[in-house]
Amino acid sequence: TQYTAADASRANLTLNARTMSAAVYCVDWSADGFSNLSALSDEDACFKKYTDERLAAAMTSFDVHAGAGDTQFLLTSAYLVFFMQAGFAMLCAGSVRSKNTKNILIKNVLDACVGAVAWFLFGYGFAFGTTDGTKPNSFIGSGNFAMKSIESAGDVAFFLFQWAFSAAAATIVSGSVAERTRFEAYLGYSFFLTAFVYPCVVHWGWSAEGWLGPWRTNGALLLDTGMLDFAGSGIVHMVGGCAGLMGAWIVGPRTGRFAPDGRVNPMPGHSAPLVVLGTFILWVGWYGFNPGSQLGLVAASSPRVIARTAITTTLAAAGGGFSAMALNYYLYHVWDLIAVCNGALAGLVSITAGCSTTEPWAALICGMLGAVVIHFASKLLLKLKIDDPLEAAPMHGFCGAFGVLWVGFMAKKDYVAEVFGVDGAGVFYGGNGKLLGAQICGIVVIAAWTCSMLGAFFMLMKKMNLLRTTVEEETLGLDESKHGGSAYAMELVKPVPVE
């Protein structure tokens, strides 16, 4: 109704420009050998050819920019996930006694270093590697070792993102075996886990050939759905937690941790501020861990999935922290700061598998239940006289298993179809139980594989007398006995006299 003469003039100008461009294009087209067409005799056909080719060029340009956008999103997520190593370092340092600070920090640093070499040489190939002309293997990858044929920007970004995940899985164990494990054994464990044990689980659950996951293209899906683990409650956290459990059990408790009459002697960490700093860094890093597992930003559904995942991640952490605070106050009448931090992290681990398929209100409940899981799992380990200084096995192993199980009950059907492209739902959303069965199968297999592989490794180290430090070294502190002195320069300085 507001169409004016000026609008009509602009419209005519646009139309004339379009026709002129098509006419010029047709002249060039005829000059290139298509003499049967011209701007005058077949303008419509010529214009169609012109617009079709311009549309194809635009689509090519869009694909290039979309690929660049997805690559940048994946790289940024990888940086956030790798930054979690700083969070693990601070959390571990604050949770051990001051005399072992350097020891656990150097283990965290070398997890990244050793893990990068192991992932480059073997890990990525066993996890995602393929070789042209070979039959797909549902158990383990078989190509792309040392990044052979990994050339495109997207593939390189994917390699980096997955390496950051492998480093996170390896670092979990450092807390379980802290303050009494020999440095050499830890380096061997880190390489073995990152090069072989963890990549096999990744291949099962996240590759296109793996037998366990929903992405399989070379056979039927497990129970028609596969195990759904969006960001790794089972594939990452359970592997690290089960490995830590075996390490803590086989290496034995710290000297003096359990009294002869069965009492548990407290051995608190030396720095609550470092624990809080580590918790917040890990929480921030989880925004790369969970939303980043969408692996791209440009697809039509990706922004919605990423935003929902960020919200569920946040609410699960908040629910875990609040639940842990309430539970500890109810049981012990103490507002326990360390319990709140562990509760928030337990909530994050618990929601990781279902962060993209859980409704926000349910994520809050998931986090709250995760805090309950870590509390009672920690009590169970103490009853069994298994000493885990950072409660890493309860947090990552038990809460990771709970997170995988949660999907079997609480995955929303529409979200499952949107994210994984399979027809499945949690039991409480009308599912027929197949998804729950696949999740239970995944929990059992991941636990059995990791415990058997790492149990054998730690047992071998123990038989070779390479696993545990001496009582004298442990009593003095590993910083003094192994790393050249204390992490803190706190010696008294003689005051200078004032004239």
GROMACS .gro file of C-alpha atoms in nm:
model
  499
    1THR     CA    1   0.000   0.000   0.000
    2GLN     CA    2   0.299   0.230   0.038
    3TYR     CA    3   0.443   0.149  -0.305
    4THR     CA    4   0.566   0.476  -0.465
    5ALA     CA    5   0.703   0.596  -0.794
    6ALA     CA    6   1.049   0.587  -0.644
    7ASP     CA    7   1.002   0.222  -0.556
    8ALA     CA    8   0.888   0.149  -0.912
    9SER     CA    9   1.192   0.327  -1.049
   10ARG     CA   10   1.424   0.121  -0.831
   11ALA     CA   11   1.245  -0.197  -0.937
   12ASN     CA   12   1.284  -0.113  -1.306
   13LEU     CA   13   1.648  -0.029  -1.254
   14THR     CA   14   1.704  -0.366  -1.084
   15LEU     CA   15   1.524  -0.550  -1.361
   16ASN     CA   16   1.718  -0.364  -1.630
   17ALA     CA   17   2.046  -0.435  -1.455
   18ARG     CA   18   1.956  -0.803  -1.431
   19THR     CA   19   1.865  -0.821  -1.800
   20MET     CA   20   2.178  -0.630  -1.898
   21SER     CA   21   2.397  -0.864  -1.696
   22ALA     CA   22   2.230  -1.164  -1.856
   23ALA     CA   23   2.271  -1.013  -2.203
   24VAL     CA   24   2.641  -0.948  -2.151
   25TYR     CA   25   2.680  -1.298  -2.013
   26CYS     CA   26   2.504  -1.444  -2.319
   27VAL     CA   27   2.732  -1.257  -2.555
   28ASP     CA   28   3.032  -1.403  -2.371
   29TRP     CA   29   2.866  -1.741  -2.371
   30SER     CA   30   2.814  -1.730  -2.747
   31ALA     CA   31   3.171  -1.616  -2.796
   32ASP     CA   32   3.286  -1.928  -2.610
   33GLY     CA   33   3.128  -2.151  -2.869
   34PHE     CA   34   2.754  -2.154  -2.805
   35SER     CA   35   2.663  -1.972  -3.128
   36ASN     CA   36   2.307  -2.105  -3.131
   37LEU     CA   37   2.216  -1.882  -2.833
   38SER     CA   38   2.224  -1.506  -2.815
   39ALA     CA   39   2.093  -1.228  -2.600
   40LEU     CA   40   1.821  -1.155  -2.857
   41SER     CA   41   1.706  -1.496  -2.980
   42ASP     CA   42   1.698  -1.696  -2.653
   43GLU     CA   43   1.717  -1.455  -2.364
   44ASP     CA   44   1.513  -1.673  -2.124
   45ALA     CA   45   1.734  -1.980  -2.169
   46CYS     CA   46   2.042  -1.766  -2.146
   47PHE     CA   47   1.922  -1.596  -1.828
   48LYS     CA   48   1.836  -1.935  -1.671
   49LYS     CA   49   2.186  -2.059  -1.744
   50TYR     CA   50   2.327  -1.740  -1.597
   51THR     CA   51   2.126  -1.761  -1.276
   52ASP     CA   52   2.182  -2.134  -1.230
   53GLU     CA   53   2.557  -2.094  -1.250
   54ARG     CA   54   2.553  -1.793  -1.020
   55LEU     CA   55   2.342  -1.993  -0.771
   56ALA     CA   56   2.586  -2.282  -0.789
   57ALA     CA   57   2.874  -2.044  -0.724
   58ALA     CA   58   2.688  -1.894  -0.428
   59MET     CA   59   2.622  -2.239  -0.283
   60THR     CA   60   2.988  -2.329  -0.323
   61SER     CA   61   3.084  -2.010  -0.142
   62PHE     CA   62   2.833  -2.088   0.133
   63ASP     CA   63   2.975  -2.439   0.176
   64VAL     CA   64   3.326  -2.297   0.207
   65HIS     CA   65   3.218  -2.045   0.470
   66ALA     CA   66   3.005  -2.303   0.652
   67GLY     CA   67   3.301  -2.539   0.670
   68ALA     CA   68   3.516  -2.257   0.804
   69GLY     CA   69   3.252  -2.175   1.066
   70ASP     CA   70   3.228  -2.535   1.181
   71THR     CA   71   3.607  -2.562   1.195
   72GLN     CA   72   3.639  -2.247   1.404
   73PHE     CA   73   3.366  -2.367   1.641
   74LEU     CA   74   3.543  -2.700   1.684
   75LEU     CA   75   3.881  -2.537   1.743
   76THR     CA   76   3.739  -2.297   2.002
   77SER     CA   77   3.573  -2.589   2.179
   78ALA     CA   78   3.904  -2.779   2.173
   79TYR     CA   79   4.080  -2.483   2.336
   80LEU     CA   80   3.818  -2.478   2.614
   81VAL     CA   81   3.846  -2.853   2.671
   82PHE     CA   82   4.224  -2.831   2.686
   83PHE     CA   83   4.196  -2.542   2.933
   84MET     CA   84   4.030  -2.794   3.163
   85GLN     CA   85   4.381  -2.933   3.220
   86ALA     CA   86   4.451  -2.617   3.420
   87GLY     CA   87   4.137  -2.686   3.621
   88PHE     CA   88   4.241  -3.044   3.689
   89ALA     CA   89   4.585  -2.919   3.794
   90MET     CA   90   4.449  -2.667   4.042
   91LEU     CA   91   4.190  -2.909   4.179
   92CYS     CA   92   4.452  -3.179   4.228
   93ALA     CA   93   4.708  -2.943   4.381
   94GLY     CA   94   4.459  -2.809   4.633
   95SER     CA   95   4.334  -3.154   4.728
   96VAL     CA   96   4.670  -3.307   4.824
   97ARG     CA   97   4.901  -3.223   5.110
   98SER     CA   98   5.148  -2.944   5.038
   99LYS     CA   99   5.445  -3.181   5.044
  100ASN     CA  100   5.317  -3.350   4.724
  101THR     CA  101   5.213  -3.046   4.521
  102LYS     CA  102   5.493  -3.052   4.264
  103ASN     CA  103   5.449  -3.424   4.211
  104ILE     CA  104   5.085  -3.406   4.114
  105LEU     CA  105   5.133  -3.092   3.905
  106ILE     CA  106   5.408  -3.244   3.693
  107LYS     CA  107   5.186  -3.546   3.636
  108ASN     CA  108   4.909  -3.318   3.509
  109VAL     CA  109   5.147  -3.137   3.275
  110LEU     CA  110   5.291  -3.459   3.139
  111ASP     CA  111   4.945  -3.606   3.085
  112ALA     CA  112   4.907  -3.342   2.814
  113CYS     CA  113   5.256  -3.399   2.675
  114VAL     CA  114   5.261  -3.778   2.679
  115GLY     CA  115   4.898  -3.790   2.573
  116ALA     CA  116   4.964  -3.571   2.269
  117VAL     CA  117   5.241  -3.802   2.147
  118ALA     CA  118   5.038  -4.117   2.216
  119TRP     CA  119   4.726  -3.976   2.046
  120PHE     CA  120   4.930  -3.861   1.745
  121LEU     CA  121   5.110  -4.192   1.695
  122PHE     CA  122   4.840  -4.444   1.781
  123GLY     CA  123   4.536  -4.310   1.962
  124TYR     CA  124   4.355  -4.131   1.679
  125GLY     CA  125   4.420  -4.419   1.440
  126PHE     CA  126   4.274  -4.675   1.681
  127ALA     CA  127   3.977  -4.447   1.759
  128PHE     CA  128   3.874  -4.315   1.415
  129GLY     CA  129   4.128  -4.443   1.164
  130THR     CA  130   4.025  -4.605   0.838
  131THR     CA  131   4.223  -4.755   0.551
  132ASP     CA  132   4.092  -4.758   0.194
  133GLY     CA  133   4.016  -5.106   0.065
  134THR     CA  134   4.000  -5.273   0.407
  135LYS     CA  135   3.690  -5.412   0.573
  136PRO     CA  136   3.556  -5.183   0.850
  137ASN     CA  137   3.647  -5.309   1.196
  138SER     CA  138   3.385  -5.266   1.468
  139PHE     CA  139   3.636  -5.314   1.751
  140ILE     CA  140   3.931  -5.090   1.663
  141GLY     CA  141   4.039  -4.838   1.400
  142SER     CA  142   4.299  -4.930   1.143
  143GLY     CA  143   4.451  -4.625   0.976
  144ASN     CA  144   4.547  -4.257   0.988
  145PHE     CA  145   4.830  -4.326   1.234
  146ALA     CA  146   5.059  -4.027   1.291
  147MET     CA  147   4.792  -3.816   1.113
  148LYS     CA  148   4.849  -3.985   0.778
  149SER     CA  149   4.595  -3.849   0.526
  150ILE     CA  150   4.452  -3.607   0.785
  151GLU     CA  151   4.474  -3.294   0.572
  152SER     CA  152   4.151  -3.091   0.556
  153ALA     CA  153   4.093  -2.813   0.806
  154GLY     CA  154   3.789  -2.989   0.948
  155ASP     CA  155   3.974  -3.317   0.998
  156VAL     CA  156   4.268  -3.146   1.167
  157ALA     CA  157   4.033  -2.955   1.401
  158PHE     CA  158   3.853  -3.280   1.483
  159PHE     CA  159   4.187  -3.445   1.565
  160LEU     CA  160   4.272  -3.164   1.808
  161PHE     CA  161   3.929  -3.173   1.971
  162GLN     CA  162   3.948  -3.546   2.029
  163TRP     CA  163   4.303  -3.522   2.166
  164ALA     CA  164   4.179  -3.272   2.427
  165PHE     CA  165   3.921  -3.531   2.533
  166SER     CA  166   4.184  -3.803   2.560
  167ALA     CA  167   4.399  -3.579   2.780
  168ALA     CA  168   4.102  -3.522   3.010
  169ALA     CA  169   4.042  -3.896   3.044
  170ALA     CA  170   4.407  -3.958   3.134
  171THR     CA  171   4.427  -3.678   3.391
  172ILE     CA  172   4.139  -3.817   3.596
  173VAL     CA  173   4.360  -4.096   3.728
  174SER     CA  174   4.622  -3.864   3.877
  175GLY     CA  175   4.389  -3.782   4.167
  176SER     CA  176   4.310  -4.144   4.249
  177VAL     CA  177   4.674  -4.250   4.285
  178ALA     CA  178   4.807  -3.925   4.429
  179GLU     CA  179   5.079  -3.899   4.696
  180ARG     CA  180   5.224  -4.252   4.676
  181THR     CA  181   5.273  -4.358   4.313
  182ARG     CA  182   5.604  -4.369   4.132
  183PHE     CA  183   5.652  -4.122   3.853
  184GLU     CA  184   5.767  -4.380   3.597
  185ALA     CA  185   5.459  -4.598   3.643
  186TYR     CA  186   5.232  -4.298   3.597
  187LEU     CA  187   5.397  -4.203   3.267
  188GLY     CA  188   5.357  -4.559   3.143
  189TYR     CA  189   4.992  -4.563   3.242
  190SER     CA  190   4.926  -4.231   3.070
  191PHE     CA  191   5.072  -4.352   2.741
  192PHE     CA  192   4.894  -4.689   2.756
  193LEU     CA  193   4.554  -4.536   2.830
  194THR     CA  194   4.578  -4.264   2.563
  195ALA     CA  195   4.731  -4.483   2.294
  196PHE     CA  196   4.513  -4.793   2.326
  197VAL     CA  197   4.258  -4.839   2.607
  198TYR     CA  198   4.066  -4.514   2.564
  199PRO     CA  199   4.078  -4.511   2.179
  200CYS     CA  200   3.912  -4.853   2.161
  201VAL     CA  201   3.617  -4.728   2.367
  202VAL     CA  202   3.596  -4.416   2.149
  203HIS     CA  203   3.587  -4.635   1.840
  204TRP     CA  204   3.302  -4.843   1.980
  205GLY     CA  205   3.086  -4.547   2.073
  206TRP     CA  206   3.170  -4.254   1.846
  207SER     CA  207   3.306  -4.383   1.515
  208ALA     CA  208   3.106  -4.479   1.207
  209GLU     CA  209   3.221  -4.842   1.241
  210GLY     CA  210   3.190  -4.896   1.618
  211TRP     CA  211   2.950  -5.166   1.737
  212LEU     CA  212   2.826  -4.978   2.046
  213GLY     CA  213   2.723  -4.633   1.928
  214PRO     CA  214   2.441  -4.479   1.721
  215TRP     CA  215   2.663  -4.373   1.428
  216ARG     CA  216   2.734  -4.722   1.293
  217THR     CA  217   2.711  -4.755   0.914
  218ASN     CA  218   2.849  -5.107   0.863
  219GLY     CA  219   2.584  -5.306   1.050
  220ALA     CA  220   2.276  -5.296   1.268
  221LEU     CA  221   2.266  -5.071   1.573
  222LEU     CA  222   2.279  -5.228   1.917
  223LEU     CA  223   1.913  -5.279   2.016
  224ASP     CA  224   1.815  -5.050   1.727
  225THR     CA  225   1.948  -4.739   1.902
  226GLY     CA  226   2.306  -4.793   2.011
  227MET     CA  227   2.438  -4.648   2.336
  228LEU     CA  228   2.377  -4.273   2.338
  229ASP     CA  229   2.665  -4.085   2.502
  230PHE     CA  230   2.671  -3.736   2.356
  231ALA     CA  231   2.983  -3.595   2.524
  232GLY     CA  232   3.134  -3.882   2.719
  233SER     CA  233   2.992  -3.968   3.062
  234GLY     CA  234   3.083  -4.326   2.977
  235ILE     CA  235   3.335  -4.299   2.694
  236VAL     CA  236   3.553  -4.039   2.868
  237HIS     CA  237   3.467  -4.020   3.237
  238MET     CA  238   3.396  -4.385   3.307
  239VAL     CA  239   3.723  -4.483   3.139
  240GLY     CA  240   3.920  -4.240   3.355
  241GLY     CA  241   3.724  -4.323   3.669
  242CYS     CA  242   3.754  -4.701   3.631
  243ALA     CA  243   4.126  -4.668   3.557
  244GLY     CA  244   4.163  -4.457   3.870
  245LEU     CA  245   3.969  -4.711   4.075
  246MET     CA  246   4.202  -4.992   3.969
  247GLY     CA  247   4.507  -4.778   4.036
  248ALA     CA  248   4.389  -4.675   4.384
  249TRP     CA  249   4.303  -5.035   4.474
  250ILE     CA  250   4.625  -5.195   4.348
  251VAL     CA  251   4.871  -4.928   4.467
  252GLY     CA  252   4.711  -4.938   4.813
  253PRO     CA  253   4.614  -4.659   5.054
  254ARG     CA  254   4.842  -4.380   5.169
  255THR     CA  255   5.047  -4.463   5.477
  256GLY     CA  256   4.836  -4.396   5.786
  257ARG     CA  257   4.508  -4.346   5.599
  258PHE     CA  258   4.334  -4.639   5.774
  259ALA     CA  259   4.391  -4.717   6.140
  260PRO     CA  260   4.428  -5.080   6.254
  261ASP     CA  261   4.079  -5.070   6.404
  262GLY     CA  262   3.930  -4.962   6.070
  263ARG     CA  263   3.890  -4.593   6.144
  264VAL     CA  264   3.955  -4.351   5.856
  265ASN     CA  265   4.216  -4.091   5.941
  266PRO     CA  266   4.145  -3.759   5.767
  267MET     CA  267   4.411  -3.633   5.526
  268PRO     CA  268   4.266  -3.307   5.394
  269GLY     CA  269   4.414  -3.114   5.106
  270HIS     CA  270   4.618  -2.807   5.179
  271SER     CA  271   4.442  -2.536   4.976
  272ALA     CA  272   4.068  -2.477   4.950
  273PRO     CA  273   4.122  -2.171   4.724
  274LEU     CA  274   4.299  -2.391   4.466
  275VAL     CA  275   4.011  -2.639   4.479
  276VAL     CA  276   3.758  -2.361   4.413
  277LEU     CA  277   3.969  -2.215   4.131
  278GLY     CA  278   4.002  -2.558   3.972
  279THR     CA  279   3.628  -2.617   4.001
  280PHE     CA  280   3.541  -2.294   3.823
  281ILE     CA  281   3.796  -2.355   3.547
  282LEU     CA  282   3.654  -2.702   3.489
  283TRP     CA  283   3.300  -2.564   3.483
  284VAL     CA  284   3.399  -2.312   3.216
  285GLY     CA  285   3.583  -2.581   3.019
  286TRP     CA  286   3.270  -2.794   3.023
  287TYR     CA  287   3.110  -2.542   2.786
  288GLY     CA  288   3.358  -2.666   2.529
  289PHE     CA  289   3.323  -3.027   2.639
  290ASN     CA  290   2.944  -3.058   2.613
  291PRO     CA  291   2.819  -2.801   2.359
  292GLY     CA  292   3.134  -2.855   2.153
  293SER     CA  293   3.042  -3.221   2.107
  294GLN     CA  294   2.785  -3.110   1.850
  295LEU     CA  295   3.102  -3.076   1.633
  296GLY     CA  296   2.955  -2.798   1.419
  297LEU     CA  297   2.762  -2.473   1.431
  298VAL     CA  298   2.619  -2.416   1.084
  299ALA     CA  299   2.370  -2.701   1.035
  300ALA     CA  300   2.009  -2.595   1.083
  301SER     CA  301   1.956  -2.776   1.414
  302SER     CA  302   2.302  -2.712   1.561
  303PRO     CA  303   2.242  -2.372   1.727
  304ARG     CA  304   1.935  -2.509   1.903
  305VAL     CA  305   2.119  -2.821   2.023
  306ILE     CA  306   2.423  -2.621   2.136
  307ALA     CA  307   2.216  -2.368   2.330
  308ARG     CA  308   2.009  -2.641   2.498
  309THR     CA  309   2.326  -2.831   2.588
  310ALA     CA  310   2.480  -2.523   2.750
  311ILE     CA  311   2.167  -2.473   2.961
  312THR     CA  312   2.147  -2.834   3.079
  313THR     CA  313   2.519  -2.826   3.161
  314THR     CA  314   2.473  -2.516   3.374
  315LEU     CA  315   2.168  -2.643   3.561
  316ALA     CA  316   2.323  -2.982   3.633
  317ALA     CA  317   2.630  -2.819   3.788
  318ALA     CA  318   2.414  -2.587   3.994
  319GLY     CA  319   2.191  -2.871   4.109
  320GLY     CA  320   2.492  -3.082   4.206
  321GLY     CA  321   2.650  -2.807   4.414
  322PHE     CA  322   2.326  -2.723   4.593
  323SER     CA  323   2.243  -3.087   4.661
  324ALA     CA  324   2.588  -3.160   4.802
  325MET     CA  325   2.566  -2.860   5.033
  326ALA     CA  326   2.224  -2.963   5.162
  327LEU     CA  327   2.321  -3.329   5.205
  328ASN     CA  328   2.639  -3.254   5.400
  329TYR     CA  329   2.467  -3.004   5.623
  330TYR     CA  330   2.188  -3.253   5.695
  331LEU     CA  331   2.437  -3.529   5.781
  332TYR     CA  332   2.718  -3.336   5.952
  333HIS     CA  333   2.581  -2.985   6.024
  334VAL     CA  334   2.868  -2.831   5.827
  335TRP     CA  335   2.853  -2.603   5.522
  336ASP     CA  336   3.127  -2.798   5.345
  337LEU     CA  337   3.301  -2.602   5.069
  338ILE     CA  338   3.492  -2.900   4.923
  339ALA     CA  339   3.172  -3.107   4.913
  340VAL     CA  340   2.997  -2.828   4.720
  341CYS     CA  341   3.279  -2.820   4.464
  342ASN     CA  342   3.274  -3.197   4.423
  343GLY     CA  343   2.895  -3.192   4.398
  344ALA     CA  344   2.902  -2.939   4.115
  345LEU     CA  345   3.160  -3.146   3.928
  346ALA     CA  346   2.958  -3.462   3.990
  347GLY     CA  347   2.658  -3.289   3.836
  348LEU     CA  348   2.863  -3.196   3.531
  349VAL     CA  349   2.989  -3.552   3.484
  350SER     CA  350   2.637  -3.691   3.528
  351ILE     CA  351   2.476  -3.471   3.260
  352THR     CA  352   2.752  -3.515   3.003
  353ALA     CA  353   2.595  -3.816   2.831
  354GLY     CA  354   2.245  -3.671   2.818
  355CYS     CA  355   2.316  -3.299   2.794
  356SER     CA  356   2.164  -3.277   2.444
  357THR     CA  357   1.867  -3.507   2.504
  358THR     CA  358   1.756  -3.394   2.852
  359GLU     CA  359   1.505  -3.119   2.921
  360PRO     CA  360   1.635  -2.832   3.136
  361TRP     CA  361   1.417  -2.909   3.439
  362ALA     CA  362   1.536  -3.270   3.431
  363ALA     CA  363   1.902  -3.162   3.408
  364LEU     CA  364   1.863  -2.995   3.746
  365ILE     CA  365   1.745  -3.323   3.896
  366CYS     CA  366   2.025  -3.514   3.720
  367GLY     CA  367   2.286  -3.291   3.883
  368MET     CA  368   2.126  -3.323   4.225
  369LEU     CA  369   2.123  -3.701   4.200
  370GLY     CA  370   2.484  -3.697   4.080
  371ALA     CA  371   2.588  -3.530   4.407
  372VAL     CA  372   2.415  -3.809   4.599
  373VAL     CA  373   2.593  -4.070   4.389
  374ILE     CA  374   2.941  -3.929   4.458
  375HIS     CA  375   2.872  -3.902   4.831
  376PHE     CA  376   2.769  -4.262   4.881
  377ALA     CA  377   3.020  -4.399   4.629
  378SER     CA  378   3.297  -4.230   4.829
  379LYS     CA  379   3.166  -4.387   5.148
  380LEU     CA  380   3.163  -4.727   4.977
  381LEU     CA  381   3.528  -4.698   4.877
  382LEU     CA  382   3.626  -4.606   5.232
  383LYS     CA  383   3.438  -4.911   5.359
  384LEU     CA  384   3.641  -5.119   5.114
  385LYS     CA  385   3.960  -4.942   5.232
  386ILE     CA  386   4.028  -4.799   4.888
  387ASP     CA  387   4.199  -4.461   4.924
  388ASP     CA  388   4.110  -4.207   4.652
  389PRO     CA  389   4.239  -3.866   4.766
  390LEU     CA  390   4.034  -3.666   4.514
  391GLU     CA  391   3.730  -3.896   4.499
  392ALA     CA  392   3.806  -3.924   4.128
  393ALA     CA  393   3.670  -4.276   4.090
  394PRO     CA  394   3.336  -4.191   4.256
  395MET     CA  395   3.310  -3.866   4.061
  396HIS     CA  396   3.403  -3.989   3.717
  397GLY     CA  397   3.348  -4.364   3.735
  398PHE     CA  398   3.028  -4.389   3.939
  399CYS     CA  399   2.874  -4.058   3.828
  400GLY     CA  400   2.977  -4.134   3.470
  401ALA     CA  401   2.789  -4.465   3.486
  402PHE     CA  402   2.491  -4.287   3.638
  403GLY     CA  403   2.498  -4.033   3.354
  404VAL     CA  404   2.489  -4.307   3.090
  405LEU     CA  405   2.204  -4.478   3.276
  406TRP     CA  406   2.017  -4.146   3.304
  407VAL     CA  407   1.980  -4.130   2.926
  408GLY     CA  408   1.799  -4.464   2.927
  409PHE     CA  409   1.535  -4.316   3.155
  410MET     CA  410   1.518  -3.947   3.066
  411ALA     CA  411   1.609  -3.898   2.698
  412LYS     CA  412   1.333  -3.709   2.516
  413LYS     CA  413   1.223  -3.875   2.192
  414ASP     CA  414   1.227  -3.556   1.982
  415TYR     CA  415   1.572  -3.463   2.107
  416VAL     CA  416   1.709  -3.811   2.036
  417ALA     CA  417   1.586  -3.794   1.676
  418GLU     CA  418   1.724  -3.443   1.633
  419VAL     CA  419   2.070  -3.517   1.772
  420PHE     CA  420   2.135  -3.882   1.687
  421GLY     CA  421   1.888  -3.955   1.407
  422VAL     CA  422   1.759  -4.272   1.573
  423ASP     CA  423   1.415  -4.370   1.697
  424GLY     CA  424   1.449  -4.407   2.071
  425ALA     CA  425   1.346  -4.254   2.400
  426GLY     CA  426   1.399  -4.293   2.771
  427VAL     CA  427   1.164  -4.516   2.966
  428PHE     CA  428   0.997  -4.213   3.129
  429TYR     CA  429   0.932  -4.063   2.784
  430GLY     CA  430   0.751  -4.363   2.640
  431GLY     CA  431   1.054  -4.569   2.541
  432ASN     CA  432   1.022  -4.945   2.504
  433GLY     CA  433   1.331  -5.022   2.712
  434LYS     CA  434   1.567  -5.086   2.423
  435LEU     CA  435   1.757  -4.764   2.480
  436LEU     CA  436   1.787  -4.844   2.850
  437GLY     CA  437   1.922  -5.187   2.760
  438ALA     CA  438   2.180  -5.036   2.526
  439GLN     CA  439   2.291  -4.794   2.798
  440ILE     CA  440   2.331  -5.074   3.054
  441CYS     CA  441   2.528  -5.279   2.802
  442GLY     CA  442   2.760  -4.983   2.745
  443ILE     CA  443   2.820  -4.936   3.118
  444VAL     CA  444   2.908  -5.302   3.171
  445VAL     CA  445   3.138  -5.327   2.869
  446ILE     CA  446   3.325  -5.001   2.935
  447ALA     CA  447   3.380  -5.092   3.301
  448ALA     CA  448   3.491  -5.446   3.219
  449TRP     CA  449   3.730  -5.336   2.944
  450THR     CA  450   3.892  -5.055   3.138
  451CYS     CA  451   3.921  -5.241   3.468
  452SER     CA  452   4.073  -5.547   3.303
  453MET     CA  453   4.323  -5.355   3.090
  454LEU     CA  454   4.437  -5.109   3.357
  455GLY     CA  455   4.413  -5.368   3.633
  456ALA     CA  456   4.657  -5.585   3.440
  457PHE     CA  457   4.886  -5.287   3.378
  458PHE     CA  458   4.897  -5.171   3.740
  459MET     CA  459   4.941  -5.528   3.862
  460LEU     CA  460   5.236  -5.576   3.626
  461MET     CA  461   5.394  -5.255   3.755
  462LYS     CA  462   5.344  -5.375   4.111
  463LYS     CA  463   5.503  -5.713   4.039
  464MET     CA  464   5.802  -5.534   3.886
  465ASN     CA  465   5.825  -5.310   4.195
  466LEU     CA  466   5.770  -5.001   3.980
  467LEU     CA  467   5.436  -4.885   4.115
  468ARG     CA  468   5.471  -4.745   4.466
  469THR     CA  469   5.721  -4.515   4.635
  470THR     CA  470   5.895  -4.620   4.954
  471VAL     CA  471   5.748  -4.537   5.294
  472GLU     CA  472   6.041  -4.303   5.360
  473GLU     CA  473   5.982  -4.109   5.037
  474GLU     CA  474   5.610  -4.088   5.105
  475THR     CA  475   5.662  -3.967   5.461
  476LEU     CA  476   5.912  -3.701   5.358
  477GLY     CA  477   5.693  -3.593   5.069
  478LEU     CA  478   5.741  -3.657   4.700
  479ASP     CA  479   5.835  -3.296   4.632
  480GLU     CA  480   6.141  -3.320   4.855
  481SER     CA  481   6.233  -3.678   4.769
  482LYS     CA  482   6.171  -3.668   4.392
  483HIS     CA  483   6.131  -3.315   4.259
  484GLY     CA  484   6.402  -3.101   4.414
  485GLY     CA  485   6.217  -2.935   4.699
  486SER     CA  486   5.890  -2.788   4.814
  487ALA     CA  487   5.646  -2.616   4.580
  488TYR     CA  488   5.628  -2.322   4.822
  489ALA     CA  489   5.923  -2.101   4.920
  490MET     CA  490   5.817  -2.031   5.276
  491GLU     CA  491   6.149  -2.018   5.460
  492LEU     CA  492   6.192  -1.741   5.712
  493VAL     CA  493   6.404  -1.444   5.608
  494LYS     CA  494   6.619  -1.271   5.871
  495PRO     CA  495   6.504  -0.910   5.906
  496VAL     CA  496   6.750  -0.642   5.801
  497PRO     CA  497   6.841  -0.415   6.096
  498VAL     CA  498   6.732  -0.054   6.060
  499GLU     CA  499   6.991   0.206   6.150
   0.00000   0.00000   0.00000
